Short mmCIF file of N, CA, C and O in Angstrom, two decimals:
data_model
loop_
_atom_site.label_atom_id
_atom_site.label_comp_id
_atom_site.label_asym_id
_atom_site.label_seq_id
_atom_site.Cartn_x
_atom_site.Cartn_y
_atom_site.Cartn_z
N MET I 12 -36.83 14.25 -199.45
CA MET I 12 -36.52 12.89 -199.11
C MET I 12 -37.79 12.12 -198.81
O MET I 12 -37.87 10.94 -199.14
N GLN I 13 -38.76 12.80 -198.20
CA GLN I 13 -40.03 12.13 -197.94
C GLN I 13 -40.75 11.83 -199.24
O GLN I 13 -41.40 10.80 -199.36
N ASP I 14 -40.63 12.75 -200.22
CA ASP I 14 -41.28 12.53 -201.50
C ASP I 14 -40.79 11.24 -202.15
O ASP I 14 -41.54 10.55 -202.84
N ASN I 15 -39.51 10.92 -201.95
CA ASN I 15 -38.93 9.72 -202.54
C ASN I 15 -39.05 8.50 -201.64
O ASN I 15 -38.61 7.42 -202.01
N LYS I 16 -39.61 8.69 -200.43
CA LYS I 16 -39.78 7.62 -199.45
C LYS I 16 -38.43 7.00 -199.05
O LYS I 16 -38.31 5.80 -198.89
N TRP I 17 -37.41 7.86 -198.91
CA TRP I 17 -36.09 7.42 -198.47
C TRP I 17 -36.00 7.56 -196.95
O TRP I 17 -36.37 8.58 -196.39
N GLY I 18 -35.46 6.59 -196.28
CA GLY I 18 -35.17 6.70 -194.86
C GLY I 18 -33.74 7.20 -194.68
O GLY I 18 -32.89 6.99 -195.54
N LEU I 19 -33.46 7.89 -193.58
CA LEU I 19 -32.11 8.42 -193.35
C LEU I 19 -31.05 7.33 -193.35
O LEU I 19 -29.93 7.56 -193.77
N GLU I 20 -31.40 6.14 -192.88
CA GLU I 20 -30.42 5.06 -192.87
C GLU I 20 -30.06 4.58 -194.27
O GLU I 20 -29.06 3.89 -194.46
N ASP I 21 -30.85 4.97 -195.27
CA ASP I 21 -30.60 4.57 -196.66
C ASP I 21 -29.87 5.65 -197.46
O ASP I 21 -29.64 5.48 -198.65
N LEU I 22 -29.52 6.77 -196.79
CA LEU I 22 -28.92 7.90 -197.50
C LEU I 22 -27.49 8.15 -197.05
O LEU I 22 -27.09 7.77 -195.96
N GLU I 23 -26.75 8.83 -197.91
CA GLU I 23 -25.41 9.31 -197.58
C GLU I 23 -25.28 10.73 -198.10
O GLU I 23 -25.92 11.11 -199.07
N LEU I 24 -24.46 11.53 -197.40
CA LEU I 24 -24.27 12.93 -197.77
C LEU I 24 -23.03 13.04 -198.64
O LEU I 24 -21.95 12.60 -198.27
N TYR I 25 -23.21 13.61 -199.80
CA TYR I 25 -22.16 13.72 -200.81
C TYR I 25 -21.89 15.19 -201.07
O TYR I 25 -22.82 15.99 -201.17
N LEU I 26 -20.62 15.57 -201.18
CA LEU I 26 -20.24 16.94 -201.52
C LEU I 26 -19.72 16.95 -202.94
O LEU I 26 -18.67 16.38 -203.23
N ASP I 27 -20.48 17.57 -203.82
CA ASP I 27 -20.10 17.71 -205.23
C ASP I 27 -19.29 18.99 -205.36
O ASP I 27 -19.84 20.07 -205.56
N ILE I 28 -17.97 18.88 -205.19
CA ILE I 28 -17.09 20.05 -205.22
C ILE I 28 -17.06 20.61 -206.64
O ILE I 28 -16.84 19.88 -207.60
N GLY I 29 -17.30 21.89 -206.74
CA GLY I 29 -17.37 22.53 -208.05
C GLY I 29 -18.75 22.43 -208.69
O GLY I 29 -18.98 22.99 -209.74
N GLY I 30 -19.66 21.71 -208.04
CA GLY I 30 -21.03 21.61 -208.54
C GLY I 30 -21.77 22.87 -208.15
O GLY I 30 -22.36 22.94 -207.09
N ASP I 31 -21.67 23.89 -209.00
CA ASP I 31 -22.12 25.21 -208.60
C ASP I 31 -23.52 25.59 -209.09
O ASP I 31 -23.86 26.75 -209.15
N HIS I 32 -24.34 24.59 -209.41
CA HIS I 32 -25.73 24.92 -209.74
C HIS I 32 -26.63 23.79 -209.23
O HIS I 32 -26.22 22.65 -209.13
N VAL I 33 -27.84 24.17 -208.88
CA VAL I 33 -28.82 23.22 -208.37
C VAL I 33 -29.81 22.92 -209.48
O VAL I 33 -30.31 23.83 -210.14
N THR I 34 -30.08 21.65 -209.68
CA THR I 34 -31.05 21.24 -210.69
C THR I 34 -32.44 21.52 -210.15
O THR I 34 -32.76 21.12 -209.02
N SER I 35 -33.25 22.21 -210.92
CA SER I 35 -34.60 22.54 -210.45
C SER I 35 -35.39 21.26 -210.20
O SER I 35 -35.25 20.27 -210.92
N GLY I 36 -36.18 21.30 -209.14
CA GLY I 36 -37.01 20.16 -208.79
C GLY I 36 -36.33 19.16 -207.88
O GLY I 36 -36.94 18.19 -207.47
N ILE I 37 -35.05 19.35 -207.57
CA ILE I 37 -34.36 18.44 -206.66
C ILE I 37 -34.14 19.18 -205.35
O ILE I 37 -33.19 19.92 -205.18
N ALA I 38 -35.04 18.97 -204.42
CA ALA I 38 -35.07 19.75 -203.17
C ALA I 38 -33.94 19.40 -202.22
O ALA I 38 -33.60 20.19 -201.36
N GLN I 39 -33.32 18.23 -202.38
CA GLN I 39 -32.29 17.85 -201.42
C GLN I 39 -30.90 18.38 -201.77
O GLN I 39 -29.96 18.12 -201.04
N ASP I 40 -30.74 19.12 -202.84
CA ASP I 40 -29.46 19.73 -203.20
C ASP I 40 -29.34 21.12 -202.59
O ASP I 40 -30.29 21.91 -202.64
N VAL I 41 -28.16 21.43 -202.01
CA VAL I 41 -27.93 22.72 -201.38
C VAL I 41 -26.58 23.25 -201.83
O VAL I 41 -25.57 22.54 -201.75
N LEU I 42 -26.55 24.49 -202.31
CA LEU I 42 -25.28 25.12 -202.69
C LEU I 42 -24.58 25.66 -201.46
O LEU I 42 -25.22 26.25 -200.59
N VAL I 43 -23.27 25.47 -201.40
CA VAL I 43 -22.46 26.01 -200.31
C VAL I 43 -21.22 26.66 -200.90
O VAL I 43 -20.69 26.20 -201.90
N SER I 44 -20.78 27.74 -200.27
CA SER I 44 -19.54 28.38 -200.71
C SER I 44 -18.78 28.82 -199.47
O SER I 44 -19.33 28.89 -198.37
N GLY I 45 -17.50 29.09 -199.64
CA GLY I 45 -16.68 29.53 -198.54
C GLY I 45 -16.06 28.40 -197.73
O GLY I 45 -15.53 28.62 -196.65
N LEU I 46 -16.13 27.17 -198.24
CA LEU I 46 -15.53 26.04 -197.54
C LEU I 46 -14.02 26.01 -197.76
O LEU I 46 -13.53 26.42 -198.81
N PHE I 47 -13.31 25.49 -196.76
CA PHE I 47 -11.86 25.29 -196.86
C PHE I 47 -11.57 23.83 -196.58
O PHE I 47 -12.33 23.17 -195.87
N ILE I 48 -10.47 23.34 -197.11
CA ILE I 48 -10.04 21.98 -196.80
C ILE I 48 -8.60 22.04 -196.32
O ILE I 48 -7.81 22.84 -196.83
N GLN I 49 -8.28 21.25 -195.33
CA GLN I 49 -6.92 21.18 -194.80
C GLN I 49 -6.31 19.83 -195.17
O GLN I 49 -6.97 18.80 -195.08
N GLY I 50 -5.05 19.86 -195.61
CA GLY I 50 -4.33 18.64 -195.94
C GLY I 50 -4.54 18.14 -197.34
O GLY I 50 -3.97 17.12 -197.74
N ALA I 51 -5.37 18.82 -198.11
CA ALA I 51 -5.66 18.40 -199.48
C ALA I 51 -6.06 19.62 -200.29
O ALA I 51 -6.24 20.72 -199.76
N GLU I 52 -6.17 19.42 -201.59
CA GLU I 52 -6.69 20.47 -202.47
C GLU I 52 -7.50 19.82 -203.57
O GLU I 52 -7.39 18.61 -203.82
N TRP I 53 -8.31 20.62 -204.22
CA TRP I 53 -9.19 20.13 -205.28
C TRP I 53 -8.46 20.24 -206.62
O TRP I 53 -8.05 21.32 -207.03
N ALA I 54 -8.31 19.12 -207.30
CA ALA I 54 -7.69 19.09 -208.63
C ALA I 54 -8.81 19.13 -209.66
O ALA I 54 -9.47 18.12 -209.90
N THR I 55 -9.04 20.30 -210.24
CA THR I 55 -10.16 20.46 -211.17
C THR I 55 -9.97 19.64 -212.44
O THR I 55 -10.94 19.24 -213.07
N LYS I 56 -8.72 19.39 -212.81
CA LYS I 56 -8.47 18.61 -214.03
C LYS I 56 -9.08 17.22 -213.94
O LYS I 56 -9.68 16.74 -214.89
N ASN I 57 -8.94 16.56 -212.78
CA ASN I 57 -9.46 15.20 -212.60
C ASN I 57 -10.71 15.15 -211.73
O ASN I 57 -11.22 14.07 -211.46
N ASN I 58 -11.16 16.32 -211.25
CA ASN I 58 -12.32 16.39 -210.35
C ASN I 58 -12.19 15.44 -209.17
O ASN I 58 -13.03 14.58 -208.92
N GLU I 59 -11.08 15.64 -208.41
CA GLU I 59 -10.83 14.81 -207.24
C GLU I 59 -9.94 15.53 -206.25
O GLU I 59 -9.22 16.45 -206.61
N LEU I 60 -10.03 15.11 -205.00
CA LEU I 60 -9.11 15.62 -203.99
C LEU I 60 -7.76 14.93 -204.14
O LEU I 60 -7.70 13.74 -204.44
N VAL I 61 -6.71 15.71 -203.92
CA VAL I 61 -5.35 15.18 -203.89
C VAL I 61 -4.66 15.76 -202.67
O VAL I 61 -5.05 16.82 -202.18
N PHE I 62 -3.64 15.07 -202.17
CA PHE I 62 -2.90 15.58 -201.01
C PHE I 62 -2.22 16.89 -201.36
O PHE I 62 -1.84 17.13 -202.50
N SER I 63 -2.04 17.73 -200.34
CA SER I 63 -1.40 19.03 -200.51
C SER I 63 -0.60 19.36 -199.26
O SER I 63 -0.95 18.94 -198.16
N ASP I 64 0.47 20.13 -199.45
CA ASP I 64 1.24 20.60 -198.31
C ASP I 64 0.73 21.95 -197.81
O ASP I 64 1.21 22.45 -196.80
N GLN I 65 -0.25 22.54 -198.51
CA GLN I 65 -0.84 23.80 -198.07
C GLN I 65 -1.62 23.55 -196.78
O GLN I 65 -2.23 22.49 -196.60
N LEU I 66 -1.60 24.52 -195.88
CA LEU I 66 -2.37 24.38 -194.65
C LEU I 66 -3.86 24.37 -194.92
O LEU I 66 -4.60 23.59 -194.34
N ALA I 67 -4.31 25.27 -195.78
CA ALA I 67 -5.74 25.36 -196.10
C ALA I 67 -5.89 25.73 -197.57
O ALA I 67 -5.14 26.54 -198.10
N PHE I 68 -6.87 25.13 -198.20
CA PHE I 68 -7.16 25.37 -199.60
C PHE I 68 -8.64 25.75 -199.71
O PHE I 68 -9.50 25.04 -199.18
N ALA I 69 -8.93 26.87 -200.36
CA ALA I 69 -10.32 27.29 -200.53
C ALA I 69 -10.97 26.45 -201.61
O ALA I 69 -10.46 26.34 -202.73
N LEU I 70 -12.09 25.83 -201.27
CA LEU I 70 -12.82 25.02 -202.24
C LEU I 70 -13.73 25.91 -203.08
O LEU I 70 -14.26 26.91 -202.60
N PRO I 71 -13.95 25.53 -204.33
CA PRO I 71 -14.90 26.29 -205.16
C PRO I 71 -16.32 26.06 -204.64
O PRO I 71 -16.55 25.12 -203.85
N PRO I 72 -17.27 26.89 -205.07
CA PRO I 72 -18.67 26.64 -204.68
C PRO I 72 -19.02 25.18 -204.97
O PRO I 72 -18.59 24.62 -205.99
N SER I 73 -19.77 24.59 -204.07
CA SER I 73 -20.05 23.15 -204.15
C SER I 73 -21.51 22.88 -203.83
O SER I 73 -22.23 23.75 -203.38
N LYS I 74 -21.90 21.64 -204.03
CA LYS I 74 -23.29 21.25 -203.81
C LYS I 74 -23.34 20.07 -202.85
O LYS I 74 -22.70 19.04 -203.08
N LEU I 75 -24.07 20.22 -201.75
CA LEU I 75 -24.34 19.12 -200.84
C LEU I 75 -25.54 18.36 -201.36
O LEU I 75 -26.56 18.96 -201.71
N LYS I 76 -25.44 17.03 -201.38
CA LYS I 76 -26.52 16.22 -201.93
C LYS I 76 -26.75 15.00 -201.04
O LYS I 76 -25.81 14.32 -200.68
N TRP I 77 -28.00 14.77 -200.70
CA TRP I 77 -28.37 13.49 -200.08
C TRP I 77 -28.66 12.55 -201.23
O TRP I 77 -29.36 12.91 -202.17
N ARG I 78 -28.10 11.36 -201.15
CA ARG I 78 -28.37 10.40 -202.22
C ARG I 78 -28.43 8.99 -201.64
O ARG I 78 -27.83 8.72 -200.60
N PRO I 79 -29.16 8.09 -202.31
CA PRO I 79 -29.26 6.73 -201.81
C PRO I 79 -27.88 6.06 -201.75
O PRO I 79 -27.05 6.27 -202.63
N LYS I 80 -27.65 5.25 -200.72
CA LYS I 80 -26.37 4.56 -200.58
C LYS I 80 -26.08 3.63 -201.75
O LYS I 80 -24.94 3.36 -202.05
N ALA I 81 -27.10 3.14 -202.39
CA ALA I 81 -26.92 2.20 -203.49
C ALA I 81 -26.29 2.85 -204.72
O ALA I 81 -25.76 2.16 -205.59
N VAL I 82 -26.32 4.18 -204.81
CA VAL I 82 -25.77 4.88 -205.98
C VAL I 82 -24.25 4.87 -205.88
O VAL I 82 -23.66 5.44 -204.98
N LYS I 83 -23.62 4.20 -206.80
CA LYS I 83 -22.15 4.18 -206.86
C LYS I 83 -21.73 4.61 -208.25
O LYS I 83 -22.39 4.32 -209.23
N SER I 84 -20.63 5.29 -208.33
CA SER I 84 -20.13 5.78 -209.60
C SER I 84 -18.87 5.02 -209.98
O SER I 84 -17.93 4.93 -209.20
N ALA I 85 -18.84 4.51 -211.18
CA ALA I 85 -17.65 3.81 -211.67
C ALA I 85 -16.53 4.80 -211.98
O ALA I 85 -15.37 4.43 -212.03
N GLN I 86 -16.89 6.06 -212.17
CA GLN I 86 -15.91 7.08 -212.55
C GLN I 86 -15.16 7.65 -211.36
O GLN I 86 -14.08 8.19 -211.51
N HIS I 87 -15.71 7.57 -210.15
CA HIS I 87 -15.12 8.24 -209.01
C HIS I 87 -14.92 7.30 -207.82
O HIS I 87 -15.72 6.39 -207.60
N HIS I 88 -13.89 7.56 -207.09
CA HIS I 88 -13.62 6.86 -205.83
C HIS I 88 -14.04 7.81 -204.72
O HIS I 88 -13.58 8.95 -204.68
N LEU I 89 -14.90 7.39 -203.82
CA LEU I 89 -15.44 8.27 -202.78
C LEU I 89 -14.83 7.95 -201.43
O LEU I 89 -14.66 6.78 -201.07
N THR I 90 -14.49 9.00 -200.68
CA THR I 90 -13.94 8.86 -199.34
C THR I 90 -14.72 9.78 -198.41
O THR I 90 -15.04 10.91 -198.77
N ALA I 91 -15.01 9.30 -197.20
CA ALA I 91 -15.69 10.11 -196.19
C ALA I 91 -14.68 11.06 -195.56
O ALA I 91 -13.64 10.64 -195.06
N ILE I 92 -14.99 12.36 -195.62
CA ILE I 92 -14.13 13.42 -195.08
C ILE I 92 -14.92 14.14 -193.98
O ILE I 92 -16.07 14.53 -194.19
N PRO I 93 -14.32 14.32 -192.79
CA PRO I 93 -15.04 15.03 -191.72
C PRO I 93 -15.17 16.52 -192.02
O PRO I 93 -14.30 17.11 -192.67
N VAL I 94 -16.26 17.11 -191.53
CA VAL I 94 -16.52 18.54 -191.67
C VAL I 94 -16.60 19.13 -190.25
O VAL I 94 -17.39 18.67 -189.43
N TYR I 95 -15.76 20.14 -190.00
CA TYR I 95 -15.72 20.81 -188.70
C TYR I 95 -16.15 22.26 -188.83
O TYR I 95 -16.01 22.86 -189.91
N THR I 96 -16.61 22.84 -187.72
CA THR I 96 -17.03 24.24 -187.76
C THR I 96 -15.86 25.20 -187.92
O THR I 96 -16.00 26.24 -188.55
N GLY I 97 -14.70 24.88 -187.34
CA GLY I 97 -13.55 25.78 -187.42
C GLY I 97 -12.23 25.03 -187.35
O GLY I 97 -12.20 23.81 -187.19
N GLU I 98 -11.15 25.80 -187.43
CA GLU I 98 -9.81 25.23 -187.45
C GLU I 98 -9.46 24.43 -186.21
O GLU I 98 -8.65 23.51 -186.26
N SER I 99 -10.06 24.76 -185.08
CA SER I 99 -9.75 24.04 -183.84
C SER I 99 -10.24 22.59 -183.90
O SER I 99 -9.79 21.76 -183.12
N ARG I 100 -11.17 22.32 -184.78
CA ARG I 100 -11.75 20.98 -184.96
C ARG I 100 -12.42 20.46 -183.68
O ARG I 100 -12.48 19.28 -183.44
N LYS I 101 -12.92 21.38 -182.89
CA LYS I 101 -13.61 20.99 -181.65
C LYS I 101 -15.01 20.45 -181.94
O LYS I 101 -15.51 19.60 -181.21
N ASN I 102 -15.66 20.98 -182.96
CA ASN I 102 -17.05 20.62 -183.24
C ASN I 102 -17.17 19.95 -184.61
O ASN I 102 -17.09 20.61 -185.65
N LEU I 103 -17.40 18.64 -184.58
CA LEU I 103 -17.63 17.89 -185.80
C LEU I 103 -19.07 18.11 -186.24
O LEU I 103 -19.99 17.93 -185.44
N VAL I 104 -19.25 18.53 -187.47
CA VAL I 104 -20.60 18.76 -187.99
C VAL I 104 -21.15 17.47 -188.61
O VAL I 104 -22.26 17.05 -188.31
N CYS I 105 -20.38 16.86 -189.48
CA CYS I 105 -20.80 15.66 -190.18
C CYS I 105 -19.62 15.10 -190.96
O CYS I 105 -18.52 15.63 -190.89
N GLN I 106 -19.86 14.07 -191.72
CA GLN I 106 -18.91 13.57 -192.70
C GLN I 106 -19.59 13.63 -194.05
O GLN I 106 -20.80 13.41 -194.14
N VAL I 107 -18.82 13.94 -195.08
CA VAL I 107 -19.36 13.95 -196.43
C VAL I 107 -18.49 13.07 -197.32
O VAL I 107 -17.29 12.95 -197.10
N LEU I 108 -19.11 12.48 -198.31
CA LEU I 108 -18.36 11.72 -199.29
C LEU I 108 -17.86 12.68 -200.36
O LEU I 108 -18.59 13.56 -200.82
N VAL I 109 -16.59 12.51 -200.73
CA VAL I 109 -15.96 13.39 -201.70
C VAL I 109 -15.19 12.53 -202.70
O VAL I 109 -14.63 11.49 -202.32
N ASN I 110 -15.14 12.97 -203.96
CA ASN I 110 -14.34 12.27 -204.96
C ASN I 110 -12.87 12.41 -204.59
O ASN I 110 -12.38 13.52 -204.38
N THR I 111 -12.16 11.28 -204.51
CA THR I 111 -10.74 11.29 -204.18
C THR I 111 -9.97 10.47 -205.19
O THR I 111 -10.56 9.66 -205.93
N ASN I 112 -8.67 10.64 -205.18
CA ASN I 112 -7.80 9.88 -206.06
C ASN I 112 -7.91 8.40 -205.69
O ASN I 112 -7.66 8.02 -204.54
N ALA I 113 -8.24 7.56 -206.64
CA ALA I 113 -8.49 6.14 -206.39
C ALA I 113 -7.25 5.39 -205.93
O ALA I 113 -7.36 4.34 -205.30
N SER I 114 -6.06 5.92 -206.22
CA SER I 114 -4.84 5.22 -205.83
C SER I 114 -4.47 5.45 -204.36
O SER I 114 -3.54 4.83 -203.85
N ILE I 115 -5.22 6.32 -203.68
CA ILE I 115 -4.94 6.62 -202.27
C ILE I 115 -5.99 5.95 -201.39
O ILE I 115 -7.17 6.27 -201.47
N PRO I 116 -5.58 5.02 -200.53
CA PRO I 116 -6.54 4.34 -199.64
C PRO I 116 -7.20 5.31 -198.66
O PRO I 116 -6.60 6.31 -198.25
N ALA I 117 -8.42 4.99 -198.26
CA ALA I 117 -9.18 5.85 -197.34
C ALA I 117 -8.43 6.10 -196.04
O ALA I 117 -8.49 7.20 -195.48
N ALA I 118 -7.69 5.12 -195.55
CA ALA I 118 -6.96 5.28 -194.28
C ALA I 118 -5.91 6.39 -194.36
O ALA I 118 -5.66 7.07 -193.37
N LEU I 119 -5.33 6.60 -195.52
CA LEU I 119 -4.31 7.66 -195.66
C LEU I 119 -4.92 9.05 -195.54
O LEU I 119 -4.26 9.97 -195.04
N TRP I 120 -6.16 9.22 -195.97
CA TRP I 120 -6.82 10.52 -195.82
C TRP I 120 -6.99 10.84 -194.34
O TRP I 120 -6.77 11.96 -193.91
N ALA I 121 -7.34 9.82 -193.57
CA ALA I 121 -7.49 10.02 -192.12
C ALA I 121 -6.14 10.26 -191.46
O ALA I 121 -6.01 11.13 -190.59
N GLN I 122 -5.12 9.51 -191.86
CA GLN I 122 -3.78 9.69 -191.29
C GLN I 122 -3.23 11.08 -191.55
O GLN I 122 -2.51 11.63 -190.73
N ARG I 123 -3.57 11.65 -192.71
CA ARG I 123 -3.11 13.00 -193.05
C ARG I 123 -4.01 14.06 -192.43
O ARG I 123 -3.80 15.25 -192.62
N SER I 124 -5.03 13.65 -191.70
CA SER I 124 -5.97 14.56 -191.03
C SER I 124 -6.67 15.52 -191.99
O SER I 124 -6.90 16.68 -191.67
N VAL I 125 -7.01 15.03 -193.16
CA VAL I 125 -7.73 15.85 -194.14
C VAL I 125 -9.12 16.12 -193.59
O VAL I 125 -9.81 15.21 -193.11
N ALA I 126 -9.53 17.39 -193.62
CA ALA I 126 -10.85 17.78 -193.11
C ALA I 126 -11.33 19.03 -193.81
O ALA I 126 -10.54 19.87 -194.24
N ILE I 127 -12.64 19.15 -193.90
CA ILE I 127 -13.27 20.35 -194.45
C ILE I 127 -13.63 21.25 -193.28
O ILE I 127 -14.12 20.80 -192.25
N ILE I 128 -13.36 22.55 -193.45
CA ILE I 128 -13.58 23.54 -192.41
C ILE I 128 -14.62 24.55 -192.91
O ILE I 128 -14.50 25.09 -194.00
N LEU I 129 -15.64 24.79 -192.08
CA LEU I 129 -16.71 25.72 -192.46
C LEU I 129 -16.31 27.18 -192.28
O LEU I 129 -16.76 28.04 -193.04
N GLN I 130 -15.52 27.49 -191.28
CA GLN I 130 -15.13 28.87 -190.99
C GLN I 130 -13.78 29.15 -191.60
O GLN I 130 -12.85 28.36 -191.46
N ALA I 131 -13.64 30.30 -192.23
CA ALA I 131 -12.37 30.69 -192.86
C ALA I 131 -11.23 30.69 -191.86
O ALA I 131 -11.41 31.05 -190.71
N PRO I 132 -10.03 30.25 -192.30
CA PRO I 132 -8.88 30.27 -191.40
C PRO I 132 -8.56 31.68 -190.94
O PRO I 132 -8.74 32.65 -191.69
N LEU I 133 -8.10 31.82 -189.71
CA LEU I 133 -7.71 33.11 -189.18
C LEU I 133 -6.28 33.42 -189.63
O LEU I 133 -5.41 32.57 -189.54
N ASN I 134 -6.06 34.62 -190.08
CA ASN I 134 -4.71 35.01 -190.54
C ASN I 134 -4.01 35.83 -189.50
O ASN I 134 -4.47 36.60 -188.83
#
């Protein structure tokens, strides 16, 4: 980020779900696996989150990316989804932007309590 002279206030954190490879030379990309989402699931056909009645859905390996706020995609509708350390949701880690179904307003994602969980659900 320093190489690009970006300030933190000019960046947003984006989760590229299913983005399972890092482009060489881009230091701000990080691969993550083992994430779960509650209240939604990943629709690979349309590359977007959709509502789900499942309690937890395992996300495919994904890529965390810092990117300038000015970058907008005409192909995707982005919604900020909270990320918690565990199912109890006691510790908020951050929020990430995720591709979501454009017909669903951002407020509905919050009303449905959709969240990404870092620790696997306990069975």
